CSV table of C-alpha atoms and ligand atoms in Angstrom, one decimal:
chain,number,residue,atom,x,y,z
R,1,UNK,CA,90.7,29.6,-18.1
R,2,UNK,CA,89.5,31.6,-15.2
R,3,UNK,CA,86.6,29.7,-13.3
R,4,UNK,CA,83.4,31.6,-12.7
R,5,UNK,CA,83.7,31.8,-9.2
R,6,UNK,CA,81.2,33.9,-7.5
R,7,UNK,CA,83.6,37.0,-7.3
R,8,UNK,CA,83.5,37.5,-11.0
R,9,UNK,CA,79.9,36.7,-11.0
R,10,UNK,CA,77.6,40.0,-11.1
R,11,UNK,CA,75.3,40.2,-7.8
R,12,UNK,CA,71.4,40.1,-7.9
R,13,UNK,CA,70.1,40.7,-4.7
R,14,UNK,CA,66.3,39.2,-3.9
R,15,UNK,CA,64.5,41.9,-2.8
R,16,UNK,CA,62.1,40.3,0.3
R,17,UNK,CA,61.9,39.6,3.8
R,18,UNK,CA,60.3,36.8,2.8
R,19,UNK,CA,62.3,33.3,2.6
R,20,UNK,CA,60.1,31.2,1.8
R,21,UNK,CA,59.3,33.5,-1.6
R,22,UNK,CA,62.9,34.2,-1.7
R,23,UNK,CA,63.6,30.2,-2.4
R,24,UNK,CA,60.5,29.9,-5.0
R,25,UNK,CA,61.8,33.2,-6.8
R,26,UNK,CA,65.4,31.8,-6.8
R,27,UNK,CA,63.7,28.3,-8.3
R,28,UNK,CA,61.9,30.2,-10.6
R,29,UNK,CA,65.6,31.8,-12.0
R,30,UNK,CA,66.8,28.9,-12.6
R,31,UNK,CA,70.6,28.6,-12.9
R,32,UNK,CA,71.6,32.4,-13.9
R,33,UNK,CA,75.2,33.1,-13.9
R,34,UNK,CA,74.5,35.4,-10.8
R,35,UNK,CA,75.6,35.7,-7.4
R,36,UNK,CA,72.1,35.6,-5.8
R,37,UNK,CA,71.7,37.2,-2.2
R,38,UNK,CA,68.4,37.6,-0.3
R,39,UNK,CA,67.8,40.8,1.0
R,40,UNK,CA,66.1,39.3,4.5
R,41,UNK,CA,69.6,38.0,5.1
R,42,UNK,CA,71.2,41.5,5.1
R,43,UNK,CA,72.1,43.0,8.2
R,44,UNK,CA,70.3,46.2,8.2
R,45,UNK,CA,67.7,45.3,5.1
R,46,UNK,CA,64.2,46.9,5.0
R,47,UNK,CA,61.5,47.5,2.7
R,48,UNK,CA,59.0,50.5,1.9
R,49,UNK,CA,55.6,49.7,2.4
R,50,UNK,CA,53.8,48.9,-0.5
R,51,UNK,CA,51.6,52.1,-2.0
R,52,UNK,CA,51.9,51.9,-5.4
R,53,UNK,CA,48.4,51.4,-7.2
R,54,UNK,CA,49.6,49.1,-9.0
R,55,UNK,CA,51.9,46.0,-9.2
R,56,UNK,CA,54.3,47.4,-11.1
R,57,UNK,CA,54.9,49.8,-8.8
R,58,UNK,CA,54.8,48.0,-6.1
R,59,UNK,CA,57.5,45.7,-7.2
R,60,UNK,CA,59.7,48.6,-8.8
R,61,UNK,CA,59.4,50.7,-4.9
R,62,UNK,CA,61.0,46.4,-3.6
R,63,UNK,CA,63.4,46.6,-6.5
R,64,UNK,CA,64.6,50.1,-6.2
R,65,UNK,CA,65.0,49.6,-2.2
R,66,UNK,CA,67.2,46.6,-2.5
R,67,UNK,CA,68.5,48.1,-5.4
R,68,UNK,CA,69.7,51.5,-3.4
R,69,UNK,CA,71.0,49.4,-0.3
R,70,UNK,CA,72.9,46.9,-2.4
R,71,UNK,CA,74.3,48.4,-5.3
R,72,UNK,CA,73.7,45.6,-7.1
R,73,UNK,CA,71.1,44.2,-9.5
R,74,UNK,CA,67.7,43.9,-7.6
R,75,UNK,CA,64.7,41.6,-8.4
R,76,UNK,CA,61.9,42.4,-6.9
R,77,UNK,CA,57.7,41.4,-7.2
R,78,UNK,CA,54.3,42.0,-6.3
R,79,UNK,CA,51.3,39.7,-7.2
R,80,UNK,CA,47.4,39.6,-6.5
R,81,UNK,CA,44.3,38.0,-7.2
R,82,UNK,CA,41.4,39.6,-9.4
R,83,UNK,CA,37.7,38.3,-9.3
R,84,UNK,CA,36.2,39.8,-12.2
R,85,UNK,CA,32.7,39.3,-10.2
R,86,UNK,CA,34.1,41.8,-8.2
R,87,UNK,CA,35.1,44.1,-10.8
R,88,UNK,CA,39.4,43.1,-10.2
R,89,UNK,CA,39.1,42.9,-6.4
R,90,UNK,CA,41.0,42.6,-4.5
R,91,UNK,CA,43.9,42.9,-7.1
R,92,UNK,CA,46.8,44.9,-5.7
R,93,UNK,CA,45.4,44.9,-2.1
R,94,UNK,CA,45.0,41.1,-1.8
R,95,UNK,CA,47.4,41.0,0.7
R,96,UNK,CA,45.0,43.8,3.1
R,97,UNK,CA,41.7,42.1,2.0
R,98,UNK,CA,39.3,42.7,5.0
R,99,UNK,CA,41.8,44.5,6.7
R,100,UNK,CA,45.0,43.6,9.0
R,101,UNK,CA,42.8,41.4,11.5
R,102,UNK,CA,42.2,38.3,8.9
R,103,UNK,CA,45.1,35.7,8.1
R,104,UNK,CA,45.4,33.3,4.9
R,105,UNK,CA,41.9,31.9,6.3
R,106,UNK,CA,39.9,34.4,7.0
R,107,UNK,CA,40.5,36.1,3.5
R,108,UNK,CA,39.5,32.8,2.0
R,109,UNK,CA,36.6,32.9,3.8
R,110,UNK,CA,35.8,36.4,2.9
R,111,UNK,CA,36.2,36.2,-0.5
R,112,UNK,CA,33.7,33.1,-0.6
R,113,UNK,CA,31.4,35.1,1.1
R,114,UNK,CA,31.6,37.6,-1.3
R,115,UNK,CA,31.0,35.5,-4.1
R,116,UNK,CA,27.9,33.5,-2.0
R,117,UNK,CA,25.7,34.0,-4.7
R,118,UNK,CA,27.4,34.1,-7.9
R,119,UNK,CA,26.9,31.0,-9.8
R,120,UNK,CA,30.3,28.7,-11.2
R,121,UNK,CA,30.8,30.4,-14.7
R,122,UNK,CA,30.9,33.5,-13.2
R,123,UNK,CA,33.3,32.8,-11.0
R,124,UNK,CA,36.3,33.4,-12.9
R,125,UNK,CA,39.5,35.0,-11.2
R,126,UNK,CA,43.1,35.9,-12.4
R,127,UNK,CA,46.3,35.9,-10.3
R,128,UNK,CA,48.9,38.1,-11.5
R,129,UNK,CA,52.6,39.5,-10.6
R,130,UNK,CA,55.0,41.5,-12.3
R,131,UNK,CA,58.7,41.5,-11.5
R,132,UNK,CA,60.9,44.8,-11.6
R,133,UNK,CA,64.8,44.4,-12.0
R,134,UNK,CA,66.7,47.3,-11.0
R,135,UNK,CA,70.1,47.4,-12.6
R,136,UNK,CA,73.0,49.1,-10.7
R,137,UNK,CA,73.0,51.7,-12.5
R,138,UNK,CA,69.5,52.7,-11.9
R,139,UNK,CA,67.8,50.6,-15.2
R,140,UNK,CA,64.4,49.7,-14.4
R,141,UNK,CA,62.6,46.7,-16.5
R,142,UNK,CA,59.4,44.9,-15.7
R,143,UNK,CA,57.8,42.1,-16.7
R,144,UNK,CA,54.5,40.3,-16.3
R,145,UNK,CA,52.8,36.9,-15.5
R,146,UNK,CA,49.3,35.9,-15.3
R,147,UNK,CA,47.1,32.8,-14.7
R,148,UNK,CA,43.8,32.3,-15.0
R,149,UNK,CA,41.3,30.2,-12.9
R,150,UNK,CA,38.1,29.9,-11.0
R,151,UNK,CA,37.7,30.3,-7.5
R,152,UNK,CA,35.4,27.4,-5.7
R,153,UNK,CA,32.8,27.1,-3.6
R,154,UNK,CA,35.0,25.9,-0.6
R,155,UNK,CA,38.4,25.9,0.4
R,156,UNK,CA,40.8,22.9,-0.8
R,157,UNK,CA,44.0,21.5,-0.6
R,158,UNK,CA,46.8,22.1,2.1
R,159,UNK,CA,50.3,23.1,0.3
R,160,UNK,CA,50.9,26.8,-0.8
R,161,UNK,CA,49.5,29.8,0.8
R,162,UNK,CA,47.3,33.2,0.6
R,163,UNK,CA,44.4,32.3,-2.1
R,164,UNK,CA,45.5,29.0,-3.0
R,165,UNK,CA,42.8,26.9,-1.7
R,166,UNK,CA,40.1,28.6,-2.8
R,167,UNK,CA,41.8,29.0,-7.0
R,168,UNK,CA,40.5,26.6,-9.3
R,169,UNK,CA,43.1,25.7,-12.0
R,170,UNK,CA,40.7,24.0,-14.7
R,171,UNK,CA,43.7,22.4,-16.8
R,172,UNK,CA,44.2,20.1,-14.1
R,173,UNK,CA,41.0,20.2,-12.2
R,174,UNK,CA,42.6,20.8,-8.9
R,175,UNK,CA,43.6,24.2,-6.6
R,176,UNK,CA,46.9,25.7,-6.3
R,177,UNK,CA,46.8,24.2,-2.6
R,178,UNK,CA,46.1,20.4,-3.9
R,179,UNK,CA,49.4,21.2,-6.4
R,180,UNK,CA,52.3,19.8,-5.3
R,181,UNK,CA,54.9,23.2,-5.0
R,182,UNK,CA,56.7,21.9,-7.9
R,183,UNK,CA,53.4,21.7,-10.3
R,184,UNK,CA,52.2,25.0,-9.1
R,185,UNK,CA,55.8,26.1,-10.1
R,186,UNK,CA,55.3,25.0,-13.0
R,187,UNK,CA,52.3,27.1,-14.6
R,188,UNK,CA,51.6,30.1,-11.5
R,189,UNK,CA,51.8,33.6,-12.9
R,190,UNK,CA,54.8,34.6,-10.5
R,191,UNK,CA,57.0,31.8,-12.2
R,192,UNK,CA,55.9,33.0,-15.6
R,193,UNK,CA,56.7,36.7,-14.7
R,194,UNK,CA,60.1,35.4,-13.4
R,195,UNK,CA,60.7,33.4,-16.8
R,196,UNK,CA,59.9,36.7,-18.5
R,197,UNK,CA,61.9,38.7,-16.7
R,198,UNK,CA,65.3,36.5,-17.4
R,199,UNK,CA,65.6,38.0,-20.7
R,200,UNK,CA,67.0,41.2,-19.0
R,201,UNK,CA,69.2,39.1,-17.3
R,202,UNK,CA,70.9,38.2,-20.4
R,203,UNK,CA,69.2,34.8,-19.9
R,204,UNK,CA,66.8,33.0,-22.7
I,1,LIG,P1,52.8,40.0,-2.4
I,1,LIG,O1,53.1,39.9,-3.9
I,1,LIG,O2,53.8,39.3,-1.6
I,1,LIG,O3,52.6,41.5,-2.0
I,1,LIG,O4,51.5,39.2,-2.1
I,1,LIG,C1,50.2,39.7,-2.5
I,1,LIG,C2,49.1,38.8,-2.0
I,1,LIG,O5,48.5,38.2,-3.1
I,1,LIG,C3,49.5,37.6,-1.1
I,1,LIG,O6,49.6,38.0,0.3
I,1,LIG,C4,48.4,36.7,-1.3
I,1,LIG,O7,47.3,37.0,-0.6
I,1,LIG,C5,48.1,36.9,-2.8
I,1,LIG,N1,48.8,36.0,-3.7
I,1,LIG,C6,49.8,36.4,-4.5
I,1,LIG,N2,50.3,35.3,-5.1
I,1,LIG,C7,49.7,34.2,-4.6
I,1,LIG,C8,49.7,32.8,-4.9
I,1,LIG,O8,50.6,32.3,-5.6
I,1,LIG,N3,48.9,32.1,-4.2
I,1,LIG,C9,48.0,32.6,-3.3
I,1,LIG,N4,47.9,33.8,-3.0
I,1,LIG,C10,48.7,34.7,-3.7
């Protein structure tokens, strides 16, 4: 019996510059009878910026990229944060909230500020991603993940990164950034999106 070395093994090709997201997406895939490349580690790699109104968009413009430069199959996301006090916002600018001068912190900090007077059960918030996998020959899918919390009155925690110290998850009374990476894993919305997403990859 031929083995399945990675040769016969379709390639999937991670489409970020990102590695530390590359190695949580590649987690959150599981074991996939794929060859699974990173696109930050090709020579040459590059992604288009990200104006899409939308996720979905957003990750399709990754997906097709990667896609394009690879020719192989090309997995690729965009998530947010929405604070229904503030009508969705950030959502698919979370990334730019308050503009390029502010880091992880400082839109922390913002977003609290926004929400100064708005009292605990109105503080609800949902993060969301959807993943596009673009299939060589040009096959788009999509798929979506979301998870809901409540954002706190103060940051919290030190793991993780962008809004997780400041997102309440109530079913275990802690933030994203007091989660160990492998609880977080467990029930975040860009794990669920990815778990969604393996059905196009022949995967249940
Ligand atoms: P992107 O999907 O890499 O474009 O990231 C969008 C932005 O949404 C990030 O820069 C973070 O600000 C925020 N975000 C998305 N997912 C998470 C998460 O799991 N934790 C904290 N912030 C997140």
């Amino acid at each position: 019996m031929p083995s399945a070395s990675s040769a016969s093994r379709p390639r999937l090709v991670l489409a970020t510059l990102n590695l530390a997201k590359a190695r949580e997406l590649a987690a959150h895939l599981g074991d996939i009878p794929y060859e699974v490349r990173v696109l930050a580690e090709l020579p040459g790699a590059a992604l288009p910026e990200e104006t899409g109104d939308t996720y979905r968009a957003n990750a399709l413009l990754k997906a097709r990229a990667a896609a394009r430069f690879t020719g192989a199959w090309a997995l690729g996301d965009d998530s947010g944060i929405e604070v229904a006090a503030l009508r969705g916002a950030p959502g698919v600018r979370s990334a730019r909230f308050g503009g390029p001068g502010l880091d992880d912190a400082g839109r922390c900090a913002l977003l609290l500020e926004a929400l100064r007077d708005v009292p605990p059960a109105e503080r609800v918030a949902r993060f969301r991603c959807v993943v596009a996998l673009v299939d060589p020959a040009g096959g788009e899918h999509t798929a979506e993940g979301f998870v809901d919390g409540v954002i706190t009155d103060a940051p919290r925690g030190r793991h993780g990164f962008g809004y997780d110290p400041v997102f309440l998850y109530p079913p275990l009374a802690q933030t994203f950034a007091e989660l160990a990476p492998e609880e977080k894993a467990r029930v975040d919305h860009r794990g669920r999106a990815v778990r969604a997403a393996r059905r196009f990859l022949g995967m249940h």
